[in-house]
XYZ file of C-alpha atoms in Angstrom:
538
model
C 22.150 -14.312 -7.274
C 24.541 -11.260 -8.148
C 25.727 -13.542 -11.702
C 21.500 -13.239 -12.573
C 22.036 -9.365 -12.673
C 24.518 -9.237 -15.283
C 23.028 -6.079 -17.586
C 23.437 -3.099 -18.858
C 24.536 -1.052 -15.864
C 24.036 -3.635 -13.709
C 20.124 -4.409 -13.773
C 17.895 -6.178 -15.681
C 14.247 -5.574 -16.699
C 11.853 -6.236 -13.185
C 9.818 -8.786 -15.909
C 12.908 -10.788 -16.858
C 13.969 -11.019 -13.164
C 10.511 -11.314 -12.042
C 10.330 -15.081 -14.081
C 13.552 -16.045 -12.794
C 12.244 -15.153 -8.833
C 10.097 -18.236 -8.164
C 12.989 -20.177 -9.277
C 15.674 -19.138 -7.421
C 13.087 -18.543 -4.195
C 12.646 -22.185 -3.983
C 16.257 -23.507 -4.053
C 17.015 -20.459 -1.458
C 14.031 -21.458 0.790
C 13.854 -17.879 1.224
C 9.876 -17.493 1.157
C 7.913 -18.376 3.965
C 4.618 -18.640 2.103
C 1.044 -18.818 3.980
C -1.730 -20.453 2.387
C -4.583 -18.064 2.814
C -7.876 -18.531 2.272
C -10.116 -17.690 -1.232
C -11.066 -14.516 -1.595
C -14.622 -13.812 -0.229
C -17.213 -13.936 -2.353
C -18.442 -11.096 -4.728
C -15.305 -10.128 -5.480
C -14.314 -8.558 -8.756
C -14.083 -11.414 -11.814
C -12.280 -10.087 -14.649
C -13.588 -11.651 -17.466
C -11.150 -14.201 -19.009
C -9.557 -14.333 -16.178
C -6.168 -16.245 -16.389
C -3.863 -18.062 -13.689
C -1.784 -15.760 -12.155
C 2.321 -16.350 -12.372
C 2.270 -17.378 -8.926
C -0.475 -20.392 -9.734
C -3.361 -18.709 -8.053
C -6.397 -19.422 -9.511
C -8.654 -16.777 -6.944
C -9.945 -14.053 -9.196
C -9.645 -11.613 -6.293
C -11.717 -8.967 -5.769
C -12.611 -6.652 -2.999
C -14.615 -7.581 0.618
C -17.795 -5.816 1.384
C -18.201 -3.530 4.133
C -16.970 -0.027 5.177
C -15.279 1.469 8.167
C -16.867 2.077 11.253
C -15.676 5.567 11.767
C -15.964 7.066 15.645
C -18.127 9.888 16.202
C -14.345 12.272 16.722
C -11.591 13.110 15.586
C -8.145 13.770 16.514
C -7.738 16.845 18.371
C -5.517 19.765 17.238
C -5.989 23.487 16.001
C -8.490 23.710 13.709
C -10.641 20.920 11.436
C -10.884 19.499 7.865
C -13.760 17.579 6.649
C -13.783 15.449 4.439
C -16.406 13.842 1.784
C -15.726 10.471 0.161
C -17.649 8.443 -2.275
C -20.200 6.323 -0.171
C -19.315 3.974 2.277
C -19.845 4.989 6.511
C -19.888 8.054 7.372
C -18.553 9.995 11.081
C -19.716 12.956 12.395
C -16.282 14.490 13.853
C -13.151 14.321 11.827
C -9.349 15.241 12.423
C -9.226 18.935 13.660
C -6.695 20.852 10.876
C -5.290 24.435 10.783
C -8.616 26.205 9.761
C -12.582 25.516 9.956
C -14.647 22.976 12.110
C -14.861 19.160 11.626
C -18.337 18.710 10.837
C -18.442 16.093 8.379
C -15.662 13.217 9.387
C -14.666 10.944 6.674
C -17.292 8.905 3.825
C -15.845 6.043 2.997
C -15.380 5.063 0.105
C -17.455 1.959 -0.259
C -19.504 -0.930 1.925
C -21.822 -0.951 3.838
C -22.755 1.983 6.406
C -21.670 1.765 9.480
C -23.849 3.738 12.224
C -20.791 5.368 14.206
C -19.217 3.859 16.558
C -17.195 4.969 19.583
C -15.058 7.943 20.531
C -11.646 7.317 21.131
C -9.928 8.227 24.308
C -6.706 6.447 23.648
C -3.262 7.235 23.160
C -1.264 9.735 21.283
C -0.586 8.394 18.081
C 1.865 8.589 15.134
C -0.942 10.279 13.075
C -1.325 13.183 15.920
C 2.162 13.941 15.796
C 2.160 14.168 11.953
C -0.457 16.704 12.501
C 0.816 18.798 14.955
C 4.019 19.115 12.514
C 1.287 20.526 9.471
C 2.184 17.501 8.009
C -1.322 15.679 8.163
C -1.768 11.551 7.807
C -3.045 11.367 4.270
C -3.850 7.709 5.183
C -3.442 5.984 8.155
C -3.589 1.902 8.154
C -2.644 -0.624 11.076
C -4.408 -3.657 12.083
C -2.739 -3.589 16.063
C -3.466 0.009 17.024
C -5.292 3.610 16.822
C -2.771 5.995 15.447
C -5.193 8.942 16.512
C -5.766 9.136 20.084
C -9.228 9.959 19.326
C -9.793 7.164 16.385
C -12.896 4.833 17.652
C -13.926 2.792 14.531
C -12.505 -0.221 13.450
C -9.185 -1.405 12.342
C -9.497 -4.588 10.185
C -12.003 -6.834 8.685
C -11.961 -10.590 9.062
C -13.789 -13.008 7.101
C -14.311 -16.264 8.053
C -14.589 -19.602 5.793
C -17.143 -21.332 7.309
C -19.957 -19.448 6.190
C -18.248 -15.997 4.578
C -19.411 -13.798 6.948
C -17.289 -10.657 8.246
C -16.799 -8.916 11.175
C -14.900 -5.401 11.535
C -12.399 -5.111 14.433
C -13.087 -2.616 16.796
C -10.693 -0.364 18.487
C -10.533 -1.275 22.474
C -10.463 1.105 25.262
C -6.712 0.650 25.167
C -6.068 2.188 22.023
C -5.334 -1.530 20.880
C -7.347 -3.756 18.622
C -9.854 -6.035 20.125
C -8.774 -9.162 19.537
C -11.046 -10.934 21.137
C -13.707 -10.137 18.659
C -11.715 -11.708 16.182
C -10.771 -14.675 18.264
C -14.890 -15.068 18.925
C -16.130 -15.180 15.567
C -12.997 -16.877 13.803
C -13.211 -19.879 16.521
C -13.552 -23.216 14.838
C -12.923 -21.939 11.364
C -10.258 -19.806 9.845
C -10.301 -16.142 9.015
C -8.638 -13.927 6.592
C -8.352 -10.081 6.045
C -9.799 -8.264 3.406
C -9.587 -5.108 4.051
C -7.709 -3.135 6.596
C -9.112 0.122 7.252
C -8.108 3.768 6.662
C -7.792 5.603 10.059
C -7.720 9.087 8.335
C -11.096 10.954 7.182
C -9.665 10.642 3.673
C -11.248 7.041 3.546
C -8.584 5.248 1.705
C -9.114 1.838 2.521
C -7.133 -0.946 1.883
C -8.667 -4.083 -0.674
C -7.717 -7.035 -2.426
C -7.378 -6.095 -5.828
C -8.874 -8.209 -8.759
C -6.607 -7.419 -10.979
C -2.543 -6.262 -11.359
C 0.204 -7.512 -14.130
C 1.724 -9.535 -11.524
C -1.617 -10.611 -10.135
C -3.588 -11.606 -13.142
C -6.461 -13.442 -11.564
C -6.169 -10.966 -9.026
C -4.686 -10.575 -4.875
C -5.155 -13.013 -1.929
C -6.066 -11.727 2.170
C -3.598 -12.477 4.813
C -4.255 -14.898 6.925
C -5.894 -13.325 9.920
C -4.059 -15.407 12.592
C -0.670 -15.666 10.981
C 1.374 -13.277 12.819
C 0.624 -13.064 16.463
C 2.363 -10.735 18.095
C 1.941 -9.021 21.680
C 1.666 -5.309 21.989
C 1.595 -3.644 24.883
C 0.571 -6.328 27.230
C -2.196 -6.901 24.327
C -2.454 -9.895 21.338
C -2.856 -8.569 18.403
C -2.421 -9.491 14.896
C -0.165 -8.257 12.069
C -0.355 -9.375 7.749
C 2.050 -11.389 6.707
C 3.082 -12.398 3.043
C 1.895 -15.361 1.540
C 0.849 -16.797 -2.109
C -0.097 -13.829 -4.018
C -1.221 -11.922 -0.532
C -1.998 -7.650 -1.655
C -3.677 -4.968 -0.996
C -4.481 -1.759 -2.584
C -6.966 1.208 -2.455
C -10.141 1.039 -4.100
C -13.374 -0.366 -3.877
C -15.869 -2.499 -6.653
C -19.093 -0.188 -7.976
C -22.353 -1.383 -7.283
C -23.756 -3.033 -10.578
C -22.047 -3.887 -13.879
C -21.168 -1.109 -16.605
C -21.064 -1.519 -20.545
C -18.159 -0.057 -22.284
C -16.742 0.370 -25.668
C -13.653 0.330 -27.328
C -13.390 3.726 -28.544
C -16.037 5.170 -26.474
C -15.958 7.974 -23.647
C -19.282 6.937 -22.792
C -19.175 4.848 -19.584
C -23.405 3.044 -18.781
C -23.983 1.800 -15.697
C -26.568 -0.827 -14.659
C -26.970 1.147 -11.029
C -26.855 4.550 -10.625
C -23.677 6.146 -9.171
C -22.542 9.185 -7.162
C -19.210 9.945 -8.121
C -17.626 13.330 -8.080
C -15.304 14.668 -11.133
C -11.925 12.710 -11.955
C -13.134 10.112 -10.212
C -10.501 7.202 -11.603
C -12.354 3.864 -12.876
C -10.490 0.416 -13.927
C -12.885 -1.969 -15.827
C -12.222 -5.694 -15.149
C -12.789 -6.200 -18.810
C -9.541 -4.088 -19.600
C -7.444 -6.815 -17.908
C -7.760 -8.999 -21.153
C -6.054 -6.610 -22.654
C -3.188 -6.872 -20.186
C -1.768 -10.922 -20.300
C 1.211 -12.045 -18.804
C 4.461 -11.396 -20.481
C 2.738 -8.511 -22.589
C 4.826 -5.697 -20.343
C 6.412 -3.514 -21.734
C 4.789 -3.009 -25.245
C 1.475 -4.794 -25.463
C -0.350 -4.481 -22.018
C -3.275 -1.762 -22.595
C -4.444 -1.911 -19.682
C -5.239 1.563 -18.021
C -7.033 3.458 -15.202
C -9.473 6.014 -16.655
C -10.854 9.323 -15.213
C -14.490 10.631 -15.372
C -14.775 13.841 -17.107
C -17.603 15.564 -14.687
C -19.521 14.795 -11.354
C -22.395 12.058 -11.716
C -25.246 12.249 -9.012
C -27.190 9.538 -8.938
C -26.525 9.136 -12.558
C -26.223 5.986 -14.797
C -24.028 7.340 -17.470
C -20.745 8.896 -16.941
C -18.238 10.394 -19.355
C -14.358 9.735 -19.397
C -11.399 12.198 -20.052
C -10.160 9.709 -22.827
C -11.939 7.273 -24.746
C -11.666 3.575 -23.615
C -9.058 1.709 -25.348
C -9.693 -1.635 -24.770
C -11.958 -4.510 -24.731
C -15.585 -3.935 -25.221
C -18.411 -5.774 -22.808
C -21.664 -4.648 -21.994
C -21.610 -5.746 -18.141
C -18.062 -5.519 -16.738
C -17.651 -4.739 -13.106
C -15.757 -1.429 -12.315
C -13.286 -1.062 -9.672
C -13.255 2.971 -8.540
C -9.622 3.129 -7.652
C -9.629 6.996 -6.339
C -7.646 8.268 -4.087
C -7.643 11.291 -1.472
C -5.080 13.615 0.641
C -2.008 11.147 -1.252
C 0.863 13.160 -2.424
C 0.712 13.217 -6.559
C 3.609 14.350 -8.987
C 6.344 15.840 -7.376
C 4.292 16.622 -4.105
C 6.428 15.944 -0.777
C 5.267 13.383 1.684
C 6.555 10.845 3.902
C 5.567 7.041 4.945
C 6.508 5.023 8.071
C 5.729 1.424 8.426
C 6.346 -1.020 11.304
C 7.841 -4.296 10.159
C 8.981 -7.869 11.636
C 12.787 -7.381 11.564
C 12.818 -10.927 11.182
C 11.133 -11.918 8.426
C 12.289 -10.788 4.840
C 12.880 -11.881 1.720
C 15.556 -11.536 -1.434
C 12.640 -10.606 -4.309
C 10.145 -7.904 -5.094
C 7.798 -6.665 -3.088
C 7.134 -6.235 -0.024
C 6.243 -2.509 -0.148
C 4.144 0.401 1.765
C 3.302 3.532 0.040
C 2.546 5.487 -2.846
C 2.185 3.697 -6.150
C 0.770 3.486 -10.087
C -3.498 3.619 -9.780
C -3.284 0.827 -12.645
C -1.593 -1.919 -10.923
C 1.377 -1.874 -14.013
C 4.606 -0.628 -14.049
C 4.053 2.774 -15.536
C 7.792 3.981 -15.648
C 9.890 5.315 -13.183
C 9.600 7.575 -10.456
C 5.622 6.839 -11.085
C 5.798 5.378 -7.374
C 7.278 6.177 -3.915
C 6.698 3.161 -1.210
C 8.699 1.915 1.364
C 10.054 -1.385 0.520
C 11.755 -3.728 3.324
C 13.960 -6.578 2.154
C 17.259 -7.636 0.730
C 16.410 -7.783 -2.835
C 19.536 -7.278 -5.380
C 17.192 -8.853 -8.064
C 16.994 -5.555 -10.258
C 21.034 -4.543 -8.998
C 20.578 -2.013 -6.597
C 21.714 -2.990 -2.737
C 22.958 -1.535 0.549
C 26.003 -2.319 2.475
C 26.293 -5.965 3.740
C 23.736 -8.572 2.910
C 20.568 -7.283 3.545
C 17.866 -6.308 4.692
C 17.837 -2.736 4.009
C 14.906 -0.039 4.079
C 14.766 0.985 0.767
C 12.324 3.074 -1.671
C 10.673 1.107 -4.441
C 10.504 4.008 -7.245
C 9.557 2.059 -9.846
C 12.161 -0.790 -11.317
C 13.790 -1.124 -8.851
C 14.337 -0.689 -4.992
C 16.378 1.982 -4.484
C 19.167 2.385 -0.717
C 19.995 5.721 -2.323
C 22.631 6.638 -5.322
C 26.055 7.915 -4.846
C 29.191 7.847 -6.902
C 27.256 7.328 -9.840
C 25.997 3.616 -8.243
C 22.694 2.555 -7.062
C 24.615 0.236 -4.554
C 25.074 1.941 -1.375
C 27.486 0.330 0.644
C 26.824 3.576 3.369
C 23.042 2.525 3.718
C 23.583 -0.691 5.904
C 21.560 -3.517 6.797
C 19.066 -3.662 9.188
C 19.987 -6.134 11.394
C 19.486 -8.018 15.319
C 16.041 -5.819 15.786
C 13.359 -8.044 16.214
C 10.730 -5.154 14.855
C 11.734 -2.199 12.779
C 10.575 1.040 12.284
C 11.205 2.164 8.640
C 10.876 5.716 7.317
C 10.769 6.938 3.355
C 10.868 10.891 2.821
C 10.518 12.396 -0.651
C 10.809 16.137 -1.342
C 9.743 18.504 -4.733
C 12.743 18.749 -6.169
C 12.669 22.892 -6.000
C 12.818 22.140 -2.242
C 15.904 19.878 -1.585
C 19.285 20.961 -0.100
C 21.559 22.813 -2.397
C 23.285 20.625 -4.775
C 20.001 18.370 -4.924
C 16.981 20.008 -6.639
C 18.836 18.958 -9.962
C 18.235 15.072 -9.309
C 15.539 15.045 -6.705
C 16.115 14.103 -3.122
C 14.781 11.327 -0.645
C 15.513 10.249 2.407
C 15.816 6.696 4.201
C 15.714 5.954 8.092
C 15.757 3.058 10.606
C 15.875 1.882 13.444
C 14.581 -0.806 16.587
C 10.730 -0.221 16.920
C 11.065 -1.842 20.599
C 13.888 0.926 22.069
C 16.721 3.573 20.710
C 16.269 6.583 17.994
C 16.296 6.088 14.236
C 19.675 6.824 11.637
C 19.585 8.177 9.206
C 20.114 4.821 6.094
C 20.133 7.146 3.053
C 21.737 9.854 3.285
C 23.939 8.109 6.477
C 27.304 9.995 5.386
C 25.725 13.269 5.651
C 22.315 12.114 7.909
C 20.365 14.100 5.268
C 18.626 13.692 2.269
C 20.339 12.169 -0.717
C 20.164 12.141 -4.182
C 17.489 10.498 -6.485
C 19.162 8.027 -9.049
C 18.713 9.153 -12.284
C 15.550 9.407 -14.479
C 13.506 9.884 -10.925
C 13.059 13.362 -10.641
C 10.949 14.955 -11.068
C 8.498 12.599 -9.350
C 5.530 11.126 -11.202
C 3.622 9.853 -8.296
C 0.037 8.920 -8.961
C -1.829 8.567 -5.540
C -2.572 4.377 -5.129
C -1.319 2.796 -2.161
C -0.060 -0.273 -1.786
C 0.314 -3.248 0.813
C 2.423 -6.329 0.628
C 3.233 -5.590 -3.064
C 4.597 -3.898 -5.723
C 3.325 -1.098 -7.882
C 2.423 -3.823 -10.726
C 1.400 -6.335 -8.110
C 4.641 -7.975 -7.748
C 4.373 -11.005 -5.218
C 7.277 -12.576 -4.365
C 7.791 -10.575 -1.499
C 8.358 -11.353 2.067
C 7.805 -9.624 5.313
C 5.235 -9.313 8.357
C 3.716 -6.040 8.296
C 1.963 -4.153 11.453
C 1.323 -0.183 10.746
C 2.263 2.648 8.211
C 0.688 5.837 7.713
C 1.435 8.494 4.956
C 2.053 12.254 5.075
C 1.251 15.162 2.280
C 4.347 16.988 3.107
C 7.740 15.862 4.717
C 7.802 16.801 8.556
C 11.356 17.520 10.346
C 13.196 15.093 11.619
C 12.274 15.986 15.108
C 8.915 14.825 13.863
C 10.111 11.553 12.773
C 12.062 11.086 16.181
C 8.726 11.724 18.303
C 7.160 9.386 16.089
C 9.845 6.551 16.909
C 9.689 7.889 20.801
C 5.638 7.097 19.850
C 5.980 3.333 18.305
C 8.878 2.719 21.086
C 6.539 3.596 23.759
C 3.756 1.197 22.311
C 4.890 -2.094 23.249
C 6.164 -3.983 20.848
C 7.319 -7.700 22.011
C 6.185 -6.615 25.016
């Protein structure tokens, strides 16, 4: 492995590594694929589609339906509302510093939902993020709430036999009813296409048609493939398999003609979309083949220049660059209350300290809106493994919590060396609770707002506190490598893989919520205290 990172100072380009990956994965047996089902039908089809470097042939593509949002929200001090772009629609919402919670959250996408239950549950990880001012900006699990008050659904399954879907409700407990799942999946198998954002911001987790890494576009988990108890409760978490991702957005109803050189965007159905609303084209990913990164992939996520209502023509901010069709379906990839630029936040994710792998991705958090690798620092996600692929490590073996930034998966960066022998690996917990802070550079300890700062922490999701992984010689923040500050962050998130849909990942994957703003670490303890106290293994 270490001989295949022989470059200037010490890495090698993600694509160059990224061919050599399968390779080396099979003669290491370190993958412990799934074969999941198709995607569902209607998904996205970029035309032209080609097979994908992992030999899928699925052209990918988003499920249909929306989030069955509960009629509250979680209770604090004050309310936000919030207003997506179609999809269900609540009528309480997560009380905030200031106003009443009036509207709850639009989805954005699928079909309407007509409410749903209050929640009575649990504290959760997402009501202790608020009470710190440091609001869930998205909220995703497919085992629990993570607001007390949360009553809608967690997950979608889709089964083969006939392609139908059925959401996953929230149970009394706070946990996810199962036994829905296990009703309608008996006799058949199921898969996951979309896992649900808990927060009103409505940023739901898809299958994406389209990434460089994913050329014909993402896979669902398997919906049965990592069993787990929780609480006294079964439950189900996502676990990696052939070309298995997820990312936020959601297909437009209709087709849209586009051409090269155009601003002018016409749409067969008339949309509601507000201003700088960010569109990808399926059409554009022809533009994009494999082994075009870095210099001849063009293909790019676009923003609409004003608010459409009901409206079948919409103008962009730039004119379209790439490959004229007159019906191409159109992915709306926005985004809302996800830290951008240089913006602080912080992500937690819950992981199966047993199952890793020694390639990129698998990754939680903020990345590019495109689905390519846009440069560095354009992404901030949590990324569990013991990958050395692009030569950055931590101390032993592996695996180590580490922040994907964009090439590469950073343990930190001290004496002038992205491997951190101080950030150790992550070892004898059977789940782990992994934490990724990132502040604005003006706002990191003295000696840090030159390079940038984050901050890495784990520890045993089933007892004990979390330590501090990067900065563990001075249990602070550390420094960014260099070239990463200040932060370019553009909003997407990401499940299962990288920021250009890198899939050779490995992990089992059961919550993760992300912040706009980074709380104190007493925060981040009574969140531990919080996933501690729910069950896991138990």
């Amino acid at each position: 492995m270490n001989g295949l990172r022989e470059a200037a100072h010490g890495r090698i380009p993600r694509t160059a590594a990224r061919r050599i990956a399968p390779v080396i994965a099979s003669m290491l047996a370190a993958l412990s694929l799934v074969a999941c089902e198709p995607a569902k039908p209607g998904a996205i089809e970029a035309n032209g589609g080609r097979t994908g470097s992992g030999g899928d042939s699925s052209s990918g593509g988003s499920g249909s339906g929306g989030t069955t949002t509960g009629s509250g929200g979680a209770s604090s001090s004050g309310g936000t509302s919030g207003n997506g772009a179609g999809g269900s629609q609540a009528t309480g919402g997560i009380s905030g510093s200031g106003g009443s919670a009036t509207g709850g959250t639009s989805g954005s996408g699928g079909r309407s939902a007509s409410g749903g239950s209050t929640g009575s549950g649990p504290t959760g990880p997402c009501d202790i993020y608020q009470a710190a001012s440091t609001p869930c900006g998205a909220a995703h699990s497919t085992v629990r709430a993570l607001y007390a008050a949360y009553g809608g659904a967690l997950y979608q399954v889709q089964r083969a036999s006939d392609g139908s879907t059925r959401d996953i409700p929230v149970a009394a407990s706070g946990f996810a009813d199962s036994a829905v799942q296990d009703s309608f999946c008996a006799g058949t198998t199921c898969t996951i296409p979309i896992i649900y954002d808990q927060s009103p911001n409505g940023n739901h987790l898809r299958v994406p048609f389209f990434a460089y890494w994913l050329q014909n576009g993402g896979n669902p988990a398997s919906a049965t493939a990592a069993r787990i108890t929780i609480g006294g409760h079964t439950v189900y978490g996502i676990k990696s398999g052939t070309n298995v991702a997820y990312r936020t957005g959601v297909t437009l109803p209709g087709t849209a003609s586009i051409n090269k050189g155009s601003a002018t965007v016409t749409f067969s159905a008339p949309q509601t979309l507000p201003a700088n609303t960010v569109l990808l084209f399926a059409t554009n990913a022809k533009d994009c083949p494999p082994n075009s990164f870095p210099n001849n992939c063009n293909f790019h996520a676009y923003r609409t220049q004003s608010a459409a209502n009901a409206a079948t023509t919409v103008t962009l901010t730039t004119a379209y660059s790439g490959t004229s069709n007159s019906a191409t379906v159109v992915w709306n990839a926005t985004t809302k209350g996800v830290a951008t630029g240089d913006q602080a936040e912080a992500e937690y994710s819950v992981f199966d300290g047993r199952s890793f792998g020694r390639f990129c991705c698998f990754d939680y958090g903020n990345a590019e809106l495109s689905g390519t690798d846009e440069g560095n620092a354009t992404m901030e996600a949590i990324s569990w493994g013991a990958d050395t692929q692009f030569g950055q490590s931590g101390g032993g073996s592996g695996p180590w919590v580490a922040a994907d930034i964009e090439n590469g998966m950073f343990e930190g960066y001290e004496n002038g060396s992205a491997m951190v022998a101080s950030n150790t690996s992550v070892t004898g917990f059977p789940y782990v609770t992994a934490m990724l802070k990132g502040l604005s550079a003006p706002n990191c300890p003295a000696g840090l707002t030159g390079s940038g700062c984050f901050a890495l922490k784990a520890g045993n999701a089933t007892s004990g506190t979390l330590a501090f992984k990067w900065n563990a010689n001075t249990s602070n923040y550390g420094a960014r490598p260099p070239g990463y500050s200040p932060q370019k962050k553009q909003g997407a998130i990401i499940l299962g893989t990288g920021g250009d849909g890198s899939n050779t990942g490995t992990g089992i994957w059961f919550e993760g919520a992300m912040t706009m703003g980074a709380p104190p670490d007493a925060t981040d303890d009574a969140v531990q205290a919080n996933i501690v106290a729910a069950g896991y293994g138990r």
